[in-house]
Coordinates of C-alpha atoms and ligand atoms in Angstrom, one line a residue:
M1 CA -47.7 -44.2 -153.9
E2 CA -48.9 -41.5 -151.0
E3 CA -48.0 -43.3 -147.9
L4 CA -51.2 -45.3 -146.4
Y5 CA -51.9 -46.8 -142.8
C6 CA -54.6 -49.3 -142.4
I7 CA -56.8 -48.2 -140.0
G8 CA -56.9 -51.7 -137.9
C9 CA -53.7 -52.3 -137.3
G10 CA -51.5 -49.1 -138.2
S11 CA -49.7 -51.4 -141.0
K12 CA -48.1 -49.4 -143.9
I13 CA -50.5 -50.5 -147.1
Q14 CA -48.6 -52.1 -149.9
T15 CA -49.7 -54.2 -152.8
E16 CA -46.4 -56.8 -153.7
N17 CA -46.5 -59.2 -151.0
K18 CA -49.8 -61.0 -149.7
E19 CA -47.8 -62.7 -146.5
K20 CA -45.9 -59.1 -145.3
A21 CA -48.3 -56.9 -143.3
G22 CA -50.4 -54.1 -144.9
Y23 CA -51.3 -56.3 -147.9
I24 CA -54.2 -55.3 -150.1
P25 CA -55.5 -56.1 -153.9
P26 CA -54.0 -53.3 -155.9
S27 CA -57.7 -52.9 -157.3
K28 CA -58.7 -51.6 -153.8
L29 CA -56.4 -48.2 -154.2
E30 CA -58.7 -47.5 -157.0
G31 CA -61.8 -44.7 -156.1
E32 CA -61.8 -44.3 -152.7
I33 CA -59.2 -44.5 -150.4
E34 CA -60.2 -43.3 -147.2
N35 CA -60.4 -45.4 -144.1
I36 CA -58.5 -48.1 -145.8
V37 CA -58.0 -51.5 -144.0
C38 CA -55.5 -54.0 -145.2
H39 CA -56.0 -57.7 -146.3
R40 CA -55.8 -59.0 -142.6
C41 CA -58.1 -56.9 -141.0
F42 CA -60.9 -57.3 -143.7
R43 CA -60.9 -61.0 -142.9
L44 CA -60.8 -60.9 -139.0
R45 CA -63.5 -57.9 -139.3
H46 CA -66.1 -59.9 -142.0
Y47 CA -64.8 -63.4 -141.4
N48 CA -63.4 -63.9 -137.9
E49 CA -60.4 -65.1 -139.3
I50 CA -56.9 -64.7 -138.4
I51 CA -54.2 -64.9 -142.0
P52 CA -50.7 -65.4 -141.5
S53 CA -47.7 -62.3 -141.9
T54 CA -44.4 -62.0 -141.3
V55 CA -41.6 -60.3 -141.2
T56 CA -38.0 -60.1 -141.2
T57 CA -35.8 -60.1 -138.1
D58 CA -35.3 -56.4 -137.9
E59 CA -38.9 -55.7 -138.4
Y60 CA -39.3 -58.1 -135.8
Y61 CA -37.0 -56.4 -133.0
E62 CA -38.8 -53.5 -133.5
I63 CA -42.3 -54.7 -132.6
L64 CA -40.6 -56.8 -129.8
S65 CA -39.0 -53.5 -128.3
S66 CA -42.2 -51.9 -128.2
I67 CA -44.2 -54.6 -126.2
G68 CA -41.7 -54.9 -123.7
K69 CA -42.7 -52.2 -122.3
E70 CA -45.8 -53.2 -120.7
D71 CA -47.0 -55.2 -118.0
A72 CA -48.3 -58.2 -120.7
L73 CA -48.9 -62.0 -120.6
V74 CA -46.8 -63.4 -123.3
I75 CA -48.0 -66.6 -125.0
K76 CA -45.2 -68.2 -127.3
I77 CA -46.5 -71.1 -130.0
L78 CA -43.9 -73.5 -130.4
D79 CA -43.7 -76.5 -133.4
L80 CA -43.3 -79.5 -131.9
F81 CA -42.3 -81.1 -135.2
D82 CA -39.4 -78.0 -135.5
L83 CA -38.4 -77.5 -132.0
E84 CA -35.2 -75.9 -132.3
G85 CA -36.3 -73.6 -135.3
S86 CA -38.9 -72.1 -133.5
M87 CA -37.5 -71.7 -130.4
M88 CA -36.6 -68.1 -131.4
P89 CA -34.2 -66.9 -128.8
E90 CA -34.7 -63.0 -129.9
L91 CA -37.3 -63.5 -127.3
A92 CA -35.8 -64.5 -124.5
K93 CA -35.1 -60.4 -123.3
L94 CA -39.1 -59.8 -123.9
T95 CA -40.2 -63.2 -122.2
N96 CA -37.8 -63.0 -119.1
N97 CA -39.3 -59.9 -117.7
Q98 CA -43.2 -60.9 -118.6
E99 CA -44.9 -63.9 -117.8
L100 CA -44.9 -66.8 -120.1
I101 CA -47.2 -69.5 -121.7
I102 CA -45.6 -71.7 -124.1
L103 CA -47.6 -73.6 -126.6
L104 CA -46.2 -76.8 -128.1
N105 CA -48.8 -77.2 -131.7
K106 CA -48.7 -79.9 -133.8
R107 CA -48.8 -82.7 -131.5
D108 CA -50.8 -84.9 -133.8
L109 CA -47.6 -85.0 -136.2
L110 CA -45.9 -87.1 -133.3
P111 CA -46.8 -90.6 -132.6
K112 CA -49.4 -90.8 -130.3
S113 CA -47.7 -93.5 -128.2
I114 CA -45.3 -90.7 -127.1
N115 CA -45.6 -90.8 -123.1
G116 CA -46.3 -87.4 -122.1
N117 CA -45.1 -87.1 -119.0
K118 CA -41.4 -88.0 -120.6
L119 CA -42.2 -85.7 -123.4
M120 CA -42.7 -82.5 -120.9
H121 CA -39.9 -84.0 -118.9
R122 CA -37.9 -83.1 -121.8
L123 CA -39.0 -80.5 -123.5
K124 CA -38.4 -78.6 -119.8
K125 CA -34.4 -79.6 -120.0
T126 CA -35.2 -77.7 -123.8
F127 CA -36.5 -74.7 -122.2
S128 CA -34.0 -73.9 -119.5
E129 CA -31.5 -74.7 -121.8
N130 CA -32.8 -71.9 -123.8
N131 CA -33.3 -69.7 -120.8
L132 CA -37.2 -69.7 -121.3
K133 CA -39.4 -69.9 -117.7
P134 CA -42.8 -70.5 -118.6
S135 CA -45.5 -70.4 -115.9
K136 CA -47.3 -72.6 -117.8
V137 CA -47.0 -75.4 -120.7
F138 CA -49.8 -76.8 -122.8
V139 CA -49.4 -79.3 -125.9
M140 CA -52.0 -78.9 -128.3
S141 CA -53.2 -79.4 -131.9
A142 CA -54.7 -76.1 -133.0
S143 CA -55.7 -77.8 -136.6
K144 CA -57.3 -80.7 -134.3
K145 CA -58.6 -78.5 -131.9
H146 CA -56.9 -80.3 -129.2
N147 CA -56.7 -78.5 -126.1
I148 CA -58.2 -75.4 -127.5
D149 CA -61.0 -74.8 -124.9
E150 CA -58.2 -75.7 -122.2
I151 CA -55.9 -73.1 -122.9
A152 CA -59.1 -70.7 -123.9
S153 CA -60.4 -71.1 -120.2
Y154 CA -57.1 -70.8 -118.5
L155 CA -56.4 -67.3 -119.8
Q156 CA -60.0 -66.1 -118.7
E157 CA -58.7 -66.8 -115.5
H158 CA -55.1 -65.1 -115.7
Q159 CA -55.3 -62.5 -118.2
N160 CA -55.4 -60.3 -115.0
N161 CA -56.3 -57.5 -116.9
R162 CA -53.5 -57.2 -118.9
N163 CA -52.9 -57.6 -122.5
I164 CA -51.6 -61.3 -124.3
Y165 CA -49.5 -61.1 -126.6
V166 CA -49.3 -64.0 -129.2
V167 CA -45.9 -64.5 -130.7
G168 CA -44.0 -67.2 -132.5
A169 CA -41.7 -67.7 -135.8
S170 CA -43.9 -68.1 -139.3
N171 CA -45.3 -71.4 -139.7
V172 CA -45.9 -72.8 -135.8
G173 CA -49.7 -72.5 -136.2
K174 CA -50.1 -69.2 -134.4
S175 CA -53.3 -68.4 -137.1
T176 CA -54.7 -71.7 -137.1
F177 CA -54.5 -71.5 -133.2
L178 CA -56.1 -67.6 -132.9
N179 CA -58.9 -69.0 -135.1
A180 CA -59.6 -72.1 -133.1
L181 CA -59.5 -69.9 -130.0
I182 CA -61.7 -67.2 -131.5
R183 CA -64.0 -69.9 -132.3
S184 CA -63.8 -70.9 -129.1
F185 CA -64.8 -67.7 -127.2
T186 CA -66.5 -65.9 -129.6
D187 CA -70.0 -68.1 -128.7
I188 CA -71.1 -65.1 -126.6
K189 CA -71.7 -63.8 -129.4
Q190 CA -69.2 -60.6 -129.5
D191 CA -67.8 -59.1 -132.8
V192 CA -64.4 -59.6 -133.8
I193 CA -63.4 -56.8 -135.0
T194 CA -60.0 -54.8 -134.9
V195 CA -59.8 -51.8 -133.0
S196 CA -58.7 -48.5 -134.6
H197 CA -55.3 -47.8 -134.7
Q198 CA -53.6 -45.6 -132.3
A199 CA -50.6 -43.1 -133.0
G200 CA -47.9 -44.6 -130.9
T201 CA -49.1 -47.8 -130.5
T202 CA -47.1 -50.8 -132.2
Q203 CA -47.5 -51.2 -135.7
N204 CA -48.2 -54.7 -137.5
V205 CA -50.3 -56.4 -134.7
I206 CA -53.7 -57.1 -134.7
E207 CA -55.9 -56.4 -131.9
I208 CA -58.9 -59.3 -130.9
P209 CA -61.1 -57.9 -127.8
F210 CA -60.5 -60.3 -125.0
L211 CA -62.3 -59.4 -121.8
E212 CA -61.5 -56.1 -120.6
K213 CA -58.3 -56.2 -122.3
H214 CA -56.6 -57.7 -125.9
I215 CA -55.5 -60.7 -127.4
I216 CA -52.5 -59.1 -129.8
D217 CA -51.5 -61.1 -132.7
T218 CA -47.9 -60.2 -133.3
P219 CA -46.7 -61.1 -137.4
G220 CA -44.3 -64.4 -137.7
L221 CA -40.5 -64.4 -137.5
I222 CA -39.3 -65.6 -140.8
N223 CA -36.6 -68.7 -139.8
E224 CA -34.4 -68.7 -142.3
H225 CA -32.2 -71.5 -141.2
Q226 CA -35.1 -73.7 -142.3
F227 CA -36.3 -75.4 -145.7
L228 CA -39.5 -73.9 -145.7
A229 CA -38.3 -70.3 -146.0
Y230 CA -36.6 -71.4 -149.7
L231 CA -39.6 -73.9 -151.1
D232 CA -42.6 -72.4 -153.0
D233 CA -45.9 -74.0 -152.3
K234 CA -46.2 -77.1 -154.4
A235 CA -42.6 -78.1 -152.5
A236 CA -43.9 -77.0 -149.0
K237 CA -46.6 -79.3 -149.2
I238 CA -44.4 -82.1 -150.1
V239 CA -42.7 -81.9 -146.6
S240 CA -45.4 -80.4 -144.5
P241 CA -47.4 -83.5 -143.0
K242 CA -50.8 -82.8 -142.1
K243 CA -51.1 -86.5 -139.9
E244 CA -49.0 -88.6 -137.3
I245 CA -46.1 -89.3 -139.4
K246 CA -45.1 -93.1 -139.5
P247 CA -41.2 -93.0 -139.6
S248 CA -39.3 -94.5 -142.8
I249 CA -36.8 -97.3 -141.4
F250 CA -33.5 -97.5 -143.0
Q251 CA -30.8 -100.1 -142.2
L252 CA -27.6 -98.6 -143.1
K253 CA -24.1 -99.7 -143.5
P254 CA -21.1 -97.1 -143.5
G255 CA -20.7 -96.1 -147.4
Q256 CA -24.6 -95.9 -147.7
T257 CA -26.1 -92.5 -148.6
L258 CA -29.9 -91.5 -147.9
F259 CA -31.7 -88.6 -150.5
F260 CA -34.4 -86.3 -149.2
G261 CA -36.0 -85.8 -152.3
G262 CA -33.6 -83.0 -154.0
L263 CA -33.3 -81.7 -150.3
L264 CA -30.2 -82.9 -148.8
E265 CA -27.8 -86.0 -148.8
L266 CA -27.1 -87.7 -145.5
N267 CA -23.7 -89.9 -146.0
Y268 CA -23.2 -92.9 -143.2
L269 CA -19.0 -92.5 -143.1
E270 CA -18.5 -94.5 -140.0
G271 CA -20.2 -96.9 -137.1
E272 CA -21.8 -100.3 -137.1
Q273 CA -25.0 -101.1 -138.9
N274 CA -27.1 -98.8 -137.9
S275 CA -31.0 -98.0 -137.7
F276 CA -32.0 -94.6 -139.1
A277 CA -35.6 -93.5 -138.7
C278 CA -36.7 -90.8 -140.7
Y279 CA -39.2 -88.9 -139.2
V280 CA -40.4 -87.2 -142.3
N281 CA -43.6 -86.5 -144.8
H282 CA -44.8 -89.7 -146.6
L283 CA -44.5 -87.5 -149.6
L284 CA -40.8 -86.8 -149.2
N285 CA -39.4 -89.4 -151.2
V286 CA -36.1 -90.8 -149.1
H287 CA -33.8 -92.8 -151.3
R288 CA -31.2 -94.9 -150.4
T289 CA -28.2 -95.9 -152.5
K290 CA -24.1 -96.5 -152.2
T291 CA -22.9 -93.6 -151.3
E292 CA -19.9 -94.2 -154.5
N293 CA -22.9 -94.2 -157.0
V294 CA -24.2 -90.9 -155.6
E295 CA -22.5 -88.6 -158.9
T296 CA -23.7 -91.3 -161.3
L297 CA -27.0 -91.3 -160.1
K298 CA -27.2 -87.5 -160.3
E299 CA -26.1 -87.5 -163.5
T300 CA -28.5 -89.9 -164.8
H301 CA -31.4 -87.6 -163.3
K302 CA -29.9 -84.3 -163.6
D303 CA -33.0 -83.9 -166.2
D304 CA -36.2 -85.2 -164.4
D305 CA -38.1 -84.9 -160.9
F306 CA -36.3 -87.5 -159.3
F307 CA -34.8 -85.1 -156.9
Y308 CA -37.7 -83.0 -156.2
P309 CA -38.1 -81.1 -154.2
K310 CA -35.3 -78.4 -154.3
T311 CA -34.5 -75.2 -152.9
N312 CA -32.7 -72.2 -155.1
G313 CA -29.6 -72.0 -153.4
E314 CA -26.7 -72.2 -155.1
K315 CA -24.2 -72.9 -152.4
L316 CA -23.8 -76.3 -150.4
K317 CA -22.1 -77.1 -147.8
T318 CA -21.2 -80.3 -145.3
I319 CA -21.4 -80.4 -141.9
T320 CA -20.0 -83.6 -139.9
F321 CA -21.6 -85.0 -137.0
H322 CA -20.2 -87.5 -134.5
L323 CA -22.8 -89.4 -133.0
K324 CA -23.2 -90.4 -129.8
G325 CA -26.4 -92.7 -130.3
D326 CA -30.0 -92.4 -129.6
E327 CA -29.5 -89.1 -130.9
E328 CA -32.1 -87.2 -133.4
L329 CA -30.3 -85.1 -136.4
V330 CA -32.9 -82.3 -136.8
L331 CA -33.5 -81.1 -140.4
P332 CA -35.1 -77.8 -140.1
G333 CA -38.6 -77.7 -141.4
L334 CA -38.4 -81.3 -143.0
G335 CA -38.3 -83.7 -139.8
F336 CA -35.6 -85.5 -137.9
V337 CA -33.9 -88.7 -138.6
S338 CA -33.4 -91.0 -134.9
I339 CA -30.2 -92.5 -135.1
K340 CA -29.7 -95.3 -133.0
H341 CA -25.8 -96.6 -132.5
P342 CA -22.8 -94.0 -132.1
G343 CA -21.4 -93.0 -135.3
K344 CA -20.4 -90.5 -138.0
V345 CA -22.5 -89.3 -140.3
S346 CA -22.1 -86.4 -143.2
V347 CA -24.5 -83.9 -144.0
T348 CA -24.6 -81.7 -147.8
I349 CA -27.2 -79.2 -147.8
D350 CA -28.2 -76.0 -148.8
A351 CA -25.4 -73.6 -147.4
R352 CA -28.3 -71.4 -145.6
I353 CA -29.6 -74.4 -143.7
T354 CA -28.8 -75.4 -140.2
P355 CA -29.2 -78.8 -138.9
I356 CA -28.7 -79.8 -135.5
V357 CA -28.2 -82.9 -133.4
R358 CA -30.3 -83.3 -130.3
E359 CA -30.5 -85.8 -127.3
K360 CA -33.6 -87.7 -128.6
L361 CA -36.9 -86.3 -128.4
I362 CA -39.0 -89.3 -128.6
G363 CA -38.7 -92.9 -128.4
Ligands
LIG401 P1 -48.7 -69.3 -138.7 O1 -47.6 -68.7 -139.8 O2 -47.5 -69.3 -137.3 O3 -49.6 -67.9 -138.6 O4 -49.3 -70.6 -139.3 P2 -50.7 -71.4 -139.5 O5 -51.4 -71.3 -138.7 O6 -50.6 -70.8 -141.2 O7 -50.0 -72.7 -139.8 C1 -49.1 -72.9 -140.8 C2 -49.0 -74.7 -140.8 O8 -48.9 -75.3 -139.7 C3 -50.5 -75.0 -142.0 O9 -50.3 -75.5 -142.9 C4 -51.3 -75.6 -140.6 O10 -52.4 -76.3 -141.3 C5 -50.5 -76.0 -140.0 N1 -50.7 -76.7 -138.5 C6 -51.5 -75.5 -137.6 N2 -51.9 -76.2 -136.7 C7 -51.5 -77.4 -136.8 C8 -51.4 -78.5 -135.9 O11 -51.9 -78.5 -134.7 N3 -51.2 -79.8 -136.6 C9 -50.6 -80.2 -137.6 N4 -50.7 -81.2 -138.2 N5 -50.9 -78.9 -138.5 C10 -51.0 -77.6 -137.9

């Protein structure tokens, strides 16, 4: 195929991967192929709708290096439900030199009862540990449109003739946020169109006119350390919560195991009777058993759906954690388990995924 580029965002046109920049359905390459517009730019131009696209780490660095050069306002979106996974340390270099606003998304998934000030205090600690110095932090729910108007007004007041770059890992809700934002400011009857791509500017980004400059949507960086990178759509639906999570609480003694579908095995090794509050989607089956019965259980269910969903990974790893009490074991992409008392646990998991322990976020 001759090399073609989208006139909207400058992405190289491709027909293989819907989730990647520059995609168009193969049928669109028949006949007239002048002034070609990729699927994303088409949706934005005709339906005022942003759809997600993703890039790998290498491609991401390329984009960052070019936006790092201008005096811009950077909006970084984090997923409260996968805080560590969405942190993207790659961004620190960029955001250290530019004004940074952090939007903490998916507030609706965490219990309503959490004290907002306490949560913010705890999060500020996480930001400073990650070398992030935001000038402003908003907690929001993009899908429930909570706090969007406030953010839109803040941006209008603080844009100061700069481009606004929106960055985030894939799945943090960047597209949902941008769609909500577009709706919040397009009551001024402005058409949201992508501007014609200029040679030498960053490729793969979509530019939305905003006051005298642009809001620029960068592709999402795929987080390869979390489950969603390895699950198909059906399995992703099972692990992705849509509303406030009510934890399933298990009282465990050493020698007991929790299965999270077929995704991981959490063994309680040492400690007193302990409370394990599992903040995961209600569709994911959390099953308790005696550790000594694990192998038999696997054998019994080797041909059915008991251990569903599963990743396609062939290599597993087992990691041991010594918990201090009042800590959370983060299962990236699934949620977390809040463990009350000190103890020793092990997690057997797809080798590509990295669970961590953190000081508890809630409660
Ligand atoms: P992107 O990859 O960052 O562009 O993320 P999307 O906007 O495509 O959102 C990823 C997933 O998160 C989708 O299933 C959204 O419905 C969901 N999502 C986005 N914002 C929120 C939110 O505020 N709350 C909840 N519960 N889900 C959200």
